[in-house]
Coordinates of C-alpha atoms and ligand atoms in Angstrom, one line a residue:
X1 CA 0.0 0.0 0.0
X2 CA 1.2 3.5 -0.8
X3 CA 2.8 5.5 2.0
X4 CA 0.4 8.2 3.4
X5 CA 2.2 11.1 1.5
X6 CA 1.7 9.3 -1.9
X7 CA -1.9 8.5 -1.4
X8 CA -4.6 10.3 -3.3
X9 CA -6.1 13.2 -1.3
X10 CA -9.8 13.4 -0.4
X11 CA -11.5 16.1 1.6
X12 CA -13.3 15.0 4.8
X13 CA -16.4 16.9 6.1
X14 CA -19.3 16.6 8.5
X15 CA -22.6 18.4 8.0
X16 CA -23.0 19.3 11.7
X17 CA -26.7 19.3 12.5
X18 CA -29.0 17.9 15.1
X19 CA -31.2 15.3 13.5
X20 CA -33.7 15.6 16.3
X21 CA -34.2 19.3 15.7
X22 CA -34.7 18.7 11.9
X23 CA -37.1 15.7 12.3
X24 CA -39.2 17.5 15.0
X25 CA -39.6 20.5 12.8
X26 CA -40.5 18.3 9.9
X27 CA -43.2 16.4 11.7
X28 CA -44.6 19.7 13.2
X29 CA -43.6 19.4 16.9
X30 CA -43.7 22.8 18.6
X31 CA -40.5 22.5 20.7
X32 CA -38.4 21.4 17.8
X33 CA -35.6 23.9 18.5
X34 CA -34.7 22.3 21.9
X35 CA -31.4 20.4 21.9
X36 CA -31.8 16.8 20.8
X37 CA -30.8 14.0 23.1
X38 CA -28.2 12.3 20.9
X39 CA -25.9 14.9 19.3
X40 CA -23.4 15.0 22.2
X41 CA -22.9 11.2 22.0
X42 CA -22.8 11.2 18.2
X43 CA -20.2 14.0 18.3
X44 CA -18.0 12.2 20.7
X45 CA -18.1 9.1 18.5
X46 CA -17.1 11.1 15.5
X47 CA -14.3 12.8 17.3
X48 CA -12.9 9.6 18.7
X49 CA -13.1 7.9 15.2
X50 CA -11.2 10.8 13.6
X51 CA -8.6 10.6 16.4
X52 CA -8.3 6.9 15.8
X53 CA -7.7 7.4 12.1
X54 CA -5.4 10.4 12.7
X55 CA -7.5 12.7 10.5
X56 CA -9.0 16.2 10.7
X57 CA -12.3 17.2 9.1
X58 CA -14.2 20.3 8.2
X59 CA -17.4 20.6 10.3
X60 CA -20.0 22.6 8.4
X61 CA -21.9 24.0 11.4
X62 CA -25.6 24.7 11.3
X63 CA -26.3 27.9 13.2
X64 CA -29.5 26.7 14.9
X65 CA -27.7 23.6 16.1
X66 CA -24.7 25.6 17.4
X67 CA -27.1 27.7 19.5
X68 CA -28.7 24.5 21.0
X69 CA -25.3 22.9 21.6
X70 CA -22.7 25.6 22.1
X71 CA -20.4 23.3 24.1
X72 CA -20.1 20.8 21.2
X73 CA -18.9 23.5 18.8
X74 CA -16.1 24.2 21.4
X75 CA -15.3 20.5 21.6
X76 CA -14.9 20.2 17.8
X77 CA -12.7 23.2 17.6
X78 CA -10.6 22.2 20.6
X79 CA -10.0 18.8 18.8
X80 CA -8.3 20.7 16.0
X81 CA -11.0 20.5 13.3
X82 CA -12.0 23.2 10.9
X83 CA -15.3 25.1 11.4
X84 CA -17.3 25.8 8.2
X85 CA -20.8 27.1 7.8
X86 CA -23.9 25.1 6.9
X87 CA -26.3 28.1 7.0
X88 CA -28.6 28.8 9.9
X89 CA -32.1 27.3 9.5
X90 CA -31.4 24.4 7.0
X91 CA -33.8 25.9 4.4
X92 CA -32.8 25.0 0.8
X93 CA -31.0 27.9 -0.9
X94 CA -33.2 27.5 -4.0
X95 CA -36.4 28.4 -2.1
X96 CA -34.9 31.6 -0.5
X97 CA -34.5 35.0 -2.0
X98 CA -31.1 36.5 -2.4
X99 CA -31.7 38.7 0.7
X100 CA -33.0 35.8 2.8
X101 CA -30.0 33.7 1.9
X102 CA -27.6 36.5 2.9
X103 CA -29.3 37.0 6.2
X104 CA -29.4 33.2 6.9
X105 CA -25.6 33.2 6.2
X106 CA -24.9 36.1 8.5
X107 CA -26.9 34.7 11.4
X108 CA -25.0 31.4 11.2
X109 CA -21.7 33.1 10.9
X110 CA -22.3 35.4 13.8
X111 CA -23.3 32.4 16.0
X112 CA -20.1 30.6 15.1
X113 CA -18.0 33.7 15.6
X114 CA -19.6 34.5 19.0
X115 CA -19.0 30.9 20.2
X116 CA -15.4 30.5 18.9
X117 CA -14.0 33.9 17.9
X118 CA -13.5 32.3 14.4
X119 CA -15.0 33.3 11.1
X120 CA -15.7 30.3 8.9
X121 CA -14.2 30.5 5.4
X122 CA -16.2 27.7 3.8
X123 CA -19.9 27.0 3.2
X124 CA -22.0 24.0 2.4
X125 CA -25.7 24.4 1.4
X126 CA -28.3 22.3 3.1
X127 CA -29.0 19.3 0.8
X128 CA -26.6 20.7 -1.8
X129 CA -29.3 23.1 -2.8
X130 CA -27.5 25.8 -4.9
X131 CA -29.3 25.0 -8.2
X132 CA -30.5 26.6 -11.4
X133 CA -33.0 28.6 -9.3
X134 CA -30.3 30.2 -7.2
X135 CA -27.2 30.9 -9.3
X136 CA -26.7 34.2 -7.4
X137 CA -25.8 32.2 -4.3
X138 CA -22.1 32.2 -5.3
X139 CA -22.0 36.0 -5.6
X140 CA -23.6 36.3 -2.2
X141 CA -21.0 33.9 -0.6
X142 CA -18.1 35.9 -2.1
X143 CA -19.7 39.2 -1.0
X144 CA -20.1 37.9 2.5
X145 CA -16.4 37.1 2.6
X146 CA -16.5 33.3 2.2
X147 CA -13.5 31.8 0.4
X148 CA -14.9 28.5 -0.8
X149 CA -18.1 26.6 -1.4
X150 CA -18.5 22.8 -1.0
X151 CA -22.1 22.5 -2.2
X152 CA -21.8 21.1 -5.7
X153 CA -23.0 17.5 -5.9
X154 CA -23.4 16.3 -9.5
X155 CA -26.0 13.6 -8.9
X156 CA -29.4 13.1 -10.4
X157 CA -30.8 13.3 -6.9
X158 CA -30.2 17.1 -6.7
X159 CA -33.0 18.6 -8.9
X160 CA -32.3 21.4 -11.4
X161 CA -28.5 21.3 -10.9
X162 CA -26.1 23.9 -12.2
X163 CA -23.8 22.4 -14.8
X164 CA -20.5 21.8 -13.1
X165 CA -17.6 23.8 -14.7
X166 CA -15.2 20.9 -13.8
X167 CA -15.5 17.7 -11.8
X168 CA -12.5 18.8 -9.6
X169 CA -11.9 21.9 -7.5
X170 CA -12.2 25.0 -9.5
X171 CA -12.6 28.8 -9.2
X172 CA -16.2 30.1 -9.7
X173 CA -17.1 33.2 -11.7
X174 CA -18.3 35.7 -9.1
X175 CA -19.0 39.5 -9.3
X176 CA -16.4 40.4 -6.7
X177 CA -13.5 38.6 -5.1
X178 CA -12.7 34.9 -5.5
X179 CA -14.6 31.8 -4.6
X180 CA -13.4 28.2 -5.0
X181 CA -15.7 25.3 -5.5
X182 CA -14.9 21.9 -4.0
X183 CA -17.4 19.4 -5.4
X184 CA -18.6 16.2 -3.6
X185 CA -17.0 13.0 -4.9
X186 CA -18.9 11.5 -7.9
X187 CA -17.8 8.5 -9.9
X188 CA -18.6 9.1 -13.5
X189 CA -18.9 5.9 -15.5
X190 CA -19.8 5.8 -19.1
X191 CA -23.5 5.5 -18.3
X192 CA -23.9 6.5 -14.6
X193 CA -22.9 9.1 -12.1
X194 CA -22.5 7.3 -8.8
X195 CA -22.5 9.5 -5.6
X196 CA -19.7 7.8 -3.7
X197 CA -18.9 10.8 -1.4
X198 CA -21.8 10.5 1.1
X199 CA -22.1 8.1 4.0
X200 CA -25.8 7.8 3.2
X201 CA -24.8 5.9 0.0
X202 CA -22.2 3.7 1.6
X203 CA -24.8 1.3 3.0
X204 CA -26.1 0.4 -0.5
X205 CA -22.7 0.1 -2.4
X206 CA -20.1 -2.7 -1.9
X207 CA -17.0 -1.4 -0.1
X208 CA -14.7 -2.2 -3.1
X209 CA -16.9 -0.2 -5.4
X210 CA -16.8 2.8 -3.1
X211 CA -13.0 2.7 -2.9
X212 CA -12.7 2.4 -6.6
X213 CA -15.3 5.1 -7.2
X214 CA -13.4 7.5 -5.0
X215 CA -10.2 6.8 -6.9
X216 CA -12.0 7.6 -10.2
X217 CA -13.6 10.7 -8.7
X218 CA -10.2 12.2 -8.7
X219 CA -8.0 14.1 -6.2
X220 CA -9.5 16.5 -3.7
X221 CA -13.0 15.1 -4.2
X222 CA -15.2 15.7 -1.1
X223 CA -16.7 13.3 1.4
X224 CA -19.6 14.2 3.7
X225 CA -20.9 12.6 6.8
X226 CA -23.7 13.4 9.3
X227 CA -23.1 13.0 13.1
X228 CA -25.7 10.2 13.4
X229 CA -24.3 8.1 10.6
X230 CA -21.3 6.8 12.6
X231 CA -23.1 6.3 15.9
X232 CA -23.8 2.6 16.8
X233 CA -26.9 3.6 18.8
X234 CA -30.0 3.6 16.7
X235 CA -31.9 6.8 16.2
X236 CA -35.3 7.3 17.8
X237 CA -37.4 10.4 17.1
X238 CA -38.2 10.7 20.9
X239 CA -41.2 13.1 20.4
X240 CA -42.8 14.5 23.5
X241 CA -45.9 13.0 25.1
X242 CA -48.0 15.7 23.3
X243 CA -47.1 14.4 19.8
X244 CA -50.0 13.1 17.8
X245 CA -50.1 9.5 16.4
X246 CA -49.5 10.8 12.8
X247 CA -46.4 12.7 14.0
X248 CA -45.1 9.5 15.8
X249 CA -45.5 7.4 12.6
X250 CA -43.7 10.1 10.5
X251 CA -40.9 10.3 13.1
X252 CA -40.6 6.5 13.1
X253 CA -40.3 6.4 9.3
X254 CA -37.6 9.1 9.2
X255 CA -35.6 7.2 11.9
X256 CA -35.9 3.9 10.0
X257 CA -34.7 5.5 6.8
X258 CA -31.7 7.0 8.6
X259 CA -30.9 3.8 10.5
X260 CA -30.7 1.8 7.3
X261 CA -28.2 4.2 5.9
X262 CA -26.1 4.2 9.0
X263 CA -25.3 0.6 9.8
X264 CA -21.8 0.3 8.3
X265 CA -20.5 3.8 7.7
X266 CA -17.8 3.6 10.3
X267 CA -16.3 0.5 8.7
X268 CA -16.3 2.1 5.2
X269 CA -14.7 5.2 6.6
X270 CA -12.0 3.1 8.2
X271 CA -11.2 1.5 4.9
X272 CA -11.2 4.9 3.1
X273 CA -8.9 6.4 5.8
X274 CA -6.5 3.4 5.2
X275 CA -6.1 4.0 1.5
X276 CA -6.5 7.8 1.0
X277 CA -5.0 10.9 2.6
X278 CA -7.9 12.8 4.3
X279 CA -7.6 16.5 4.8
X280 CA -9.8 19.5 5.6
X281 CA -11.3 21.7 3.0
X282 CA -9.4 24.6 4.5
X283 CA -6.1 22.8 3.9
X284 CA -7.0 22.1 0.3
X285 CA -8.1 25.7 -0.2
X286 CA -4.8 27.0 1.2
X287 CA -2.8 24.7 -1.2
X288 CA -4.8 25.6 -4.3
X289 CA -5.2 29.3 -3.6
X290 CA -1.5 29.8 -2.9
X291 CA -0.6 27.8 -6.0
X292 CA -3.0 29.9 -8.1
X293 CA -1.6 33.2 -6.7
X294 CA 2.0 32.0 -7.5
X295 CA 0.9 31.5 -11.2
X296 CA 1.7 28.5 -13.4
Ligands
LIG1 ZN1 -27.6 19.4 6.3

């Protein structure tokens, strides 16, 4: 096996959100913003796995989750990981106006800055939702001082996608400043685009195909995880006693879906960490941006 410095580089990230907040809001529970019962355990599991593999990741932090769990944001930063921004309210970019998107970004960024004193340089849209309906999102990101975006996911599952300028990291055309794009890993075969970068797909693909697909996806392709995907404890919606039967069934369905996707993600990640060099998006951005500034 190649020594670590010769291995192909992939970018490791976590979309840091509280599954319980999102599922409670979706099923219509009134107290959905309250901190969920599992995120602390899920975060510790992630941090200990990353320590075991000797890797650092970019955590794209959701503002509303950071306000519910301020201590966890501190834990992540203290463990040496990069803090990025996942927006504030987890509303798809494509259904927001340009002004709503800018204020959602600012609210999240201010929360992260207040908690850590650090300004995130990178952004990932909820559900990769920068699409044909929101091409202005890149201009807003650059205007708001972000250096890179990590939202491009060239898969048929993202509706109305913007045509990717390049499958690898590239500079985006923006009105002011510069903005880099780091797309999620996609394996392009002659007939198919296989989304090999997300842990939610790792349960349905054989491990050797995932490893091969990541090689074919090319250097500096992006991986994304969610905190619940590596936690051995099963998810339960844990709605309050006031929840209606319909809300309970909806919560159970959401949990079952997520539990199916979760059951072997840690093993797949271990195999990936053994064969690839995993770095943060910030490290990748620093390498590319300094190379671009120095010229060819
Ligand atoms: Zn998300």
